[in-house]
Amino acid sequence: MLENHYFGNDLHLGTDLEPLSRRANPQPAKIAAMPKTLAAARARRIRLILFDVDGVLTDGKIWIFPAPSSPETRPAASSTQAAIEKSSQTTGLAGFGLPSTTYVEAKGFHAHDGAAISFARLAGIKTGIITKRISETVALRARDLKLDHVYQGKQDKLTVFREILEKDRITAAEACFVGDDVIDLPVLLNCGFAVAVKNARPEVKARAHWVTPHAGGDGAARDAVEYILKAQGKWKKAVAEYTEERGG
């Protein structure tokens, strides 16, 4: 893993071979200057940030509740629900979503991550999600945040990633992906800035350029956006514009 920061030299302390005067008045330990990290260099090139959802924008928990039983109060089948049913029928694989109109899938999102999407937009960086599961809750959150790219029901994330690059006319080196599990590795290994969240699996952290201080669903997306904008020198301006928009 290409880690955030490190100190280059060990500390050299006094030994019995040193002069007595030096041992009596030890010199301050010398620490090598912190080098520019590869992660920061990669972050400076980013024009697009893509996220996984479960475990990245959420804490990974999926809550499933019965829908209202009364026909008058039961929500009509949505386009997202139709996509869930179609995905379940055509793929024969588990984990894409619950193919039922009698249950509701719920997830929790962090407000700090929502603000981060606004910061990225103000800094001229596009955002989006690529996730295997299909959820109306995610669709609603994506519309609320005005994400540029929303792809649900996608197990082959690398193909979608390449489609987005072509659509936005950018290179892989200009794209960041934030993931947490092995399904994200194909994109993480082919993007310019691979970010693992704090709660990511060891295999993912080992191949990331940077690991967020916070876990998924607890501000990890905010960490990634903030790191990138600070590396690009855009953070303070984005925050100022954000607060002005809201009557700061």
Short mmCIF file of C-alpha atoms in Angstrom, two decimals:
data_model
loop_
_atom_site.label_atom_id
_atom_site.label_comp_id
_atom_site.label_asym_id
_atom_site.label_seq_id
_atom_site.Cartn_x
_atom_site.Cartn_y
_atom_site.Cartn_z
CA MET A 1 0.00 0.00 0.00
CA LEU A 2 1.20 3.45 -0.85
CA GLU A 3 0.68 5.07 2.51
CA ASN A 4 -0.14 8.64 3.43
CA HIS A 5 3.02 9.83 5.16
CA TYR A 6 6.17 8.43 6.73
CA PHE A 7 9.42 9.53 8.34
CA GLY A 8 12.49 8.59 6.41
CA ASN A 9 15.16 8.06 9.08
CA ASP A 10 15.40 6.34 12.44
CA LEU A 11 16.24 8.53 15.41
CA HIS A 12 19.91 8.38 16.41
CA LEU A 13 20.29 8.73 20.16
CA GLY A 14 23.42 8.91 22.33
CA THR A 15 25.56 5.82 22.99
CA ASP A 16 28.38 5.02 25.41
CA LEU A 17 30.88 5.92 22.69
CA GLU A 18 29.70 9.53 22.53
CA PRO A 19 31.54 12.32 24.39
CA LEU A 20 30.30 12.97 27.93
CA SER A 21 29.42 16.60 27.09
CA ARG A 22 27.19 15.45 24.28
CA ARG A 23 25.43 12.96 26.50
CA ALA A 24 24.89 15.66 29.11
CA ASN A 25 23.44 18.04 26.51
CA PRO A 26 21.82 15.82 23.90
CA GLN A 27 21.06 17.37 20.52
CA PRO A 28 17.46 17.40 19.29
CA ALA A 29 16.63 14.29 17.29
CA LYS A 30 16.77 14.95 13.58
CA ILE A 31 13.80 13.84 11.53
CA ALA A 32 14.00 13.78 7.76
CA ALA A 33 11.79 16.23 5.91
CA MET A 34 8.50 14.68 4.95
CA PRO A 35 8.58 13.89 1.22
CA LYS A 36 5.82 14.72 -1.21
CA THR A 37 3.63 11.67 -1.22
CA LEU A 38 2.61 9.78 -4.32
CA ALA A 39 -0.98 9.97 -3.10
CA ALA A 40 -0.99 13.78 -3.13
CA ALA A 41 0.58 13.85 -6.59
CA ARG A 42 -2.13 11.55 -7.89
CA ALA A 43 -4.87 13.55 -6.17
CA ARG A 44 -3.81 16.74 -7.92
CA ARG A 45 -4.80 15.28 -11.29
CA ILE A 46 -8.32 14.18 -10.38
CA ARG A 47 -11.33 15.50 -12.32
CA LEU A 48 -13.80 12.74 -11.44
CA ILE A 49 -14.56 10.92 -8.16
CA LEU A 50 -16.60 7.72 -8.22
CA PHE A 51 -17.84 5.85 -5.17
CA ASP A 52 -19.12 2.43 -4.29
CA VAL A 53 -22.22 2.69 -2.13
CA ASP A 54 -22.57 -0.07 0.48
CA GLY A 55 -19.66 0.19 2.91
CA VAL A 56 -18.47 3.49 1.40
CA LEU A 57 -21.37 5.95 1.36
CA THR A 58 -23.04 3.77 4.00
CA ASP A 59 -21.71 1.66 6.85
CA GLY A 60 -22.51 -1.47 4.85
CA LYS A 61 -25.63 -2.44 6.74
CA ILE A 62 -28.77 -3.07 4.70
CA TRP A 63 -32.08 -2.63 6.51
CA ILE A 64 -35.11 -4.39 5.07
CA PHE A 65 -38.61 -3.49 6.33
CA PRO A 66 -42.08 -4.68 5.33
CA ALA A 67 -43.89 -2.16 3.16
CA PRO A 68 -47.37 -0.94 4.22
CA SER A 69 -49.79 -3.82 3.69
CA SER A 70 -52.79 -1.73 2.72
CA PRO A 71 -53.23 -1.36 -1.08
CA GLU A 72 -54.09 2.31 -0.54
CA THR A 73 -50.79 3.04 1.26
CA ARG A 74 -48.50 0.59 -0.51
CA PRO A 75 -46.15 2.47 -2.90
CA ALA A 76 -46.52 1.76 -6.59
CA ALA A 77 -43.75 -0.23 -8.27
CA SER A 78 -41.09 2.21 -9.43
CA SER A 79 -38.67 2.04 -12.34
CA THR A 80 -35.96 1.14 -9.82
CA GLN A 81 -38.08 -1.73 -8.51
CA ALA A 82 -38.61 -2.94 -12.07
CA ALA A 83 -34.87 -2.88 -12.58
CA ILE A 84 -34.40 -4.95 -9.42
CA GLU A 85 -36.82 -7.60 -10.65
CA LYS A 86 -35.28 -7.68 -14.13
CA SER A 87 -31.77 -7.98 -12.67
CA SER A 88 -32.84 -10.84 -10.43
CA GLN A 89 -34.48 -12.71 -13.30
CA THR A 90 -31.73 -12.30 -15.86
CA THR A 91 -28.56 -12.76 -13.84
CA GLY A 92 -29.46 -15.60 -11.51
CA LEU A 93 -27.02 -14.09 -8.99
CA ALA A 94 -27.65 -12.95 -5.44
CA GLY A 95 -26.96 -9.56 -3.93
CA PHE A 96 -28.43 -7.23 -6.55
CA GLY A 97 -31.40 -6.15 -4.48
CA LEU A 98 -34.67 -7.40 -3.08
CA PRO A 99 -37.09 -8.34 -5.91
CA SER A 100 -40.27 -7.52 -4.01
CA THR A 101 -42.72 -4.63 -3.77
CA THR A 102 -43.77 -5.79 -0.29
CA TYR A 103 -40.46 -4.83 1.32
CA VAL A 104 -38.48 -1.61 1.54
CA GLU A 105 -34.68 -1.47 1.60
CA ALA A 106 -33.28 1.33 3.74
CA LYS A 107 -29.75 2.71 4.16
CA GLY A 108 -28.21 5.53 6.17
CA PHE A 109 -26.07 8.29 4.67
CA HIS A 110 -23.82 10.82 6.38
CA ALA A 111 -24.50 14.54 6.01
CA HIS A 112 -20.77 15.28 5.81
CA ASP A 113 -20.55 13.14 2.68
CA GLY A 114 -23.44 15.04 1.14
CA ALA A 115 -21.65 18.33 1.73
CA ALA A 116 -18.52 16.83 0.17
CA ILE A 117 -20.36 16.26 -3.10
CA SER A 118 -21.27 19.95 -3.14
CA PHE A 119 -17.64 20.89 -2.45
CA ALA A 120 -16.49 18.74 -5.37
CA ARG A 121 -19.05 20.30 -7.71
CA LEU A 122 -17.97 23.82 -6.72
CA ALA A 123 -14.36 22.81 -7.46
CA GLY A 124 -15.30 21.58 -10.94
CA ILE A 125 -14.97 17.87 -10.14
CA LYS A 126 -17.67 15.44 -11.27
CA THR A 127 -18.99 12.70 -8.98
CA GLY A 128 -20.88 9.45 -9.31
CA ILE A 129 -21.58 5.95 -8.00
CA ILE A 130 -21.10 2.44 -9.33
CA THR A 131 -22.78 -0.22 -7.21
CA LYS A 132 -23.87 -3.83 -7.60
CA ARG A 133 -27.10 -3.47 -5.65
CA ILE A 134 -30.19 -1.68 -6.92
CA SER A 135 -32.04 0.41 -4.36
CA GLU A 136 -34.68 3.11 -4.54
CA THR A 137 -33.09 4.65 -1.44
CA VAL A 138 -29.81 5.06 -3.33
CA ALA A 139 -31.62 6.49 -6.35
CA LEU A 140 -33.28 9.09 -4.13
CA ARG A 141 -29.99 10.00 -2.47
CA ALA A 142 -28.26 10.30 -5.85
CA ARG A 143 -30.96 12.66 -7.13
CA ASP A 144 -30.77 14.70 -3.95
CA LEU A 145 -27.00 15.10 -4.33
CA LYS A 146 -27.22 15.72 -8.09
CA LEU A 147 -24.56 13.12 -8.88
CA ASP A 148 -23.26 13.21 -12.44
CA HIS A 149 -23.14 9.43 -12.86
CA VAL A 150 -25.44 6.86 -11.26
CA TYR A 151 -24.99 3.18 -12.10
CA GLN A 152 -26.82 0.55 -10.06
CA GLY A 153 -27.00 -3.20 -10.64
CA LYS A 154 -23.46 -3.32 -12.06
CA GLN A 155 -21.24 -6.21 -11.04
CA ASP A 156 -18.71 -5.48 -13.81
CA LYS A 157 -17.65 -2.11 -12.46
CA LEU A 158 -14.57 -1.81 -14.66
CA THR A 159 -16.61 -1.79 -17.87
CA VAL A 160 -18.87 0.93 -16.45
CA PHE A 161 -15.82 2.88 -15.30
CA ARG A 162 -14.40 2.87 -18.81
CA GLU A 163 -17.74 3.95 -20.26
CA ILE A 164 -17.79 6.93 -17.90
CA LEU A 165 -14.24 7.90 -18.87
CA GLU A 166 -15.20 7.86 -22.53
CA LYS A 167 -18.37 9.84 -21.87
CA ASP A 168 -16.51 12.51 -19.87
CA ARG A 169 -13.51 12.44 -22.22
CA ILE A 170 -10.98 12.03 -19.46
CA THR A 171 -8.20 9.55 -18.80
CA ALA A 172 -8.06 6.91 -16.07
CA ALA A 173 -5.29 8.92 -14.42
CA GLU A 174 -7.80 11.75 -13.88
CA ALA A 175 -10.32 9.54 -12.08
CA CYS A 176 -10.55 8.50 -8.44
CA PHE A 177 -12.49 5.51 -7.14
CA VAL A 178 -13.40 4.96 -3.50
CA GLY A 179 -14.12 1.35 -2.51
CA ASP A 180 -14.20 -1.12 0.34
CA ASP A 181 -14.45 -4.70 -0.96
CA VAL A 182 -12.86 -7.02 -3.50
CA ILE A 183 -15.55 -6.30 -6.11
CA ASP A 184 -14.04 -2.81 -6.32
CA LEU A 185 -10.48 -4.01 -7.06
CA PRO A 186 -10.74 -4.02 -10.89
CA VAL A 187 -11.53 -0.29 -10.87
CA LEU A 188 -9.13 0.53 -8.05
CA LEU A 189 -6.30 -1.11 -10.00
CA ASN A 190 -7.11 0.87 -13.14
CA CYS A 191 -7.83 4.38 -11.84
CA GLY A 192 -5.46 7.25 -11.16
CA PHE A 193 -6.18 7.56 -7.45
CA ALA A 194 -7.39 4.46 -5.60
CA VAL A 195 -8.91 5.19 -2.20
CA ALA A 196 -9.90 2.60 0.39
CA VAL A 197 -12.17 3.49 3.28
CA LYS A 198 -11.07 2.78 6.84
CA ASN A 199 -13.33 -0.27 7.08
CA ALA A 200 -12.18 -1.74 3.75
CA ARG A 201 -11.07 -5.35 3.48
CA PRO A 202 -7.30 -5.93 3.82
CA GLU A 203 -6.94 -6.84 0.12
CA VAL A 204 -8.41 -3.47 -0.83
CA LYS A 205 -6.28 -1.45 1.58
CA ALA A 206 -3.17 -3.22 0.31
CA ARG A 207 -3.79 -1.92 -3.21
CA ALA A 208 -4.99 1.58 -2.36
CA HIS A 209 -2.96 4.75 -2.77
CA TRP A 210 -4.65 6.26 0.28
CA VAL A 211 -6.91 5.13 3.15
CA THR A 212 -9.53 7.44 4.66
CA PRO A 213 -9.39 8.30 8.38
CA HIS A 214 -13.13 7.63 8.70
CA ALA A 215 -15.13 4.52 7.91
CA GLY A 216 -17.77 4.18 5.23
CA GLY A 217 -21.01 5.89 6.18
CA ASP A 218 -19.13 7.94 8.78
CA GLY A 219 -17.56 10.62 6.59
CA ALA A 220 -15.20 8.59 4.38
CA ALA A 221 -16.42 10.26 1.20
CA ARG A 222 -15.83 13.64 2.81
CA ASP A 223 -12.26 12.54 3.64
CA ALA A 224 -11.59 11.62 0.02
CA VAL A 225 -13.03 14.82 -1.44
CA GLU A 226 -11.29 17.01 1.13
CA TYR A 227 -7.94 15.32 0.50
CA ILE A 228 -8.24 15.83 -3.25
CA LEU A 229 -9.33 19.46 -3.03
CA LYS A 230 -6.56 20.30 -0.58
CA ALA A 231 -4.01 18.64 -2.86
CA GLN A 232 -5.31 20.80 -5.71
CA GLY A 233 -5.38 23.99 -3.63
CA LYS A 234 -9.17 24.32 -4.08
CA TRP A 235 -10.42 23.47 -0.59
CA LYS A 236 -10.66 26.94 0.98
CA LYS A 237 -12.34 28.45 -2.07
CA ALA A 238 -14.88 25.63 -2.27
CA VAL A 239 -15.76 26.01 1.42
CA ALA A 240 -16.12 29.78 1.04
CA GLU A 241 -18.42 29.42 -1.96
CA TYR A 242 -20.43 26.73 -0.19
CA THR A 243 -21.04 28.90 2.86
CA GLU A 244 -21.89 31.93 0.70
CA GLU A 245 -24.48 29.90 -1.20
CA ARG A 246 -26.19 29.13 2.11
CA GLY A 247 -26.08 32.66 3.44
CA GLY A 248 -22.87 31.94 5.44
#
